[in-house]
Amino acid sequence: MSSKKEAIFICSLIVLWYSSNIGVLLLNKFLLSNYGFRFPIFLTMCHMSACAILSYISIVFLKVVPLQTLKSRSQFLKIATLSVVFCGSVVGGNISLRYLAISFNQAVGATTPFFTALFAYLATLKREAWVTYAALVPVVTGVVIASGGEPSFHFFGFVMCISATAARAFKSVLQGILLSSDGEKLNSMNLLLYMSPIAILVLLPAALIMEPNVVDATLSLGREHKFMWLLLLVNSVMAYSANLSNFLVTKHTSALTLQVLGNAKGAVAVVISILLFKNPVTVIGIGGYMITVMGVVAYGEAKRSPFQIRTSAPPYGADFPPYGACEGAPLPQRTPAASLPNFNFPTRLTLFEVLGDLAGKLEFGGLAGDEKRSGKMLELARVEARPRRWRKEGHP
């Protein structure tokens, strides 16, 4: 694929991602708050039904990604656990849309990194760098400010939104723990394929018990509004499209690109929702949301910091892959660790890793395409990152 066609393709994916994610959010709000369809559990079940059917078609027939089969009963139970948590997060989010404006809903949802860091610490007892935790302070502070300035604040809706955000973060951490082994890892599309039918089995009895008149009310709305079934269909397809575009954007760009798009998506959704639904906003609420978004951006930067990636590096020449090296790219041979003094230089080695990564991206990314020149650039980065005394003594 030529660079021009690839750029057009990626732009199309980003447009699809934005339209799907914002579209399903706006349609959920319209159906649950303005249209009279007050059945968030049944609506979530419609979403999961579309995801199950379309995932099967995409993977089995269209071959969007290879089909990954389940290998054990243990793996199935882990996926079932994730599915139940996933159901809780989606249902909680849809319930909150009945009571909260999208602008405030997005502000609360932006606190996902806070809950992710909290659950990750509780589950693994692994501490992040202090700068990472410091970046979470404005995330929480912004939501507190936005809550105080929200004219249509609803306590139950707020509790459900916080619960949905926490469940979404918990699912992310739980997925990393349960499906950590190489034999059990699934890409997001195959995971959705297996989680969706389980979610339907959980949501169907829940909808019949907690929303007992859902069938009669839905049929009645369908008779009164001829576009009712079309809205449900479009809304459900958008739910699957959001998952598919999320996977494709990550595959063809990077997780960093998706994170940046996600930060911008919240702001775009807030502006569109205010224009469409005319929900009142205050300067304090907008200020709180902006503080939260800036905190999320700072958190992402802190997580990508080279000092966050490696706090104690092995001696140079040890057998570890370079930070950010492109998969499949040829790398120059390293000098054996045994022939070098056994020193640790975490800061210098981290600098080498970053320089090496930059050189690798410039060369291996296709901008030059000369592997010999790439090797020289990596070697230069290696020499510059070495202690000056070693270079004077003639170490390679």
Short mmCIF file of C-alpha atoms in Angstrom, two decimals, residues 27 31-32 47 51 70 85 105 133 156 160 177 226 254 285 318 329 379:
data_model
loop_
_atom_site.label_atom_id
_atom_site.label_comp_id
_atom_site.label_asym_id
_atom_site.label_seq_id
_atom_site.Cartn_x
_atom_site.Cartn_y
_atom_site.Cartn_z
CA LEU A 27 -27.78 7.71 20.57
CA LEU A 31 -32.91 6.77 23.56
CA LEU A 32 -32.62 6.62 27.34
CA HIS A 47 -25.39 -4.05 21.85
CA CYS A 51 -21.30 -7.61 18.77
CA LEU A 70 -10.20 -21.46 23.51
CA VAL A 85 -17.37 -7.25 34.82
CA ASN A 105 -20.66 11.78 32.22
CA TYR A 133 0.63 9.28 40.99
CA PHE A 156 -27.70 8.13 41.80
CA MET A 160 -23.62 4.64 38.65
CA ILE A 177 -3.79 -10.67 35.17
CA LYS A 226 -41.79 4.03 13.12
CA SER A 254 -0.33 2.81 17.85
CA GLY A 285 -18.02 22.63 35.28
CA ALA A 318 23.05 -8.05 28.78
CA ALA A 329 13.83 -5.22 12.59
CA GLU A 379 26.23 2.22 17.22
#
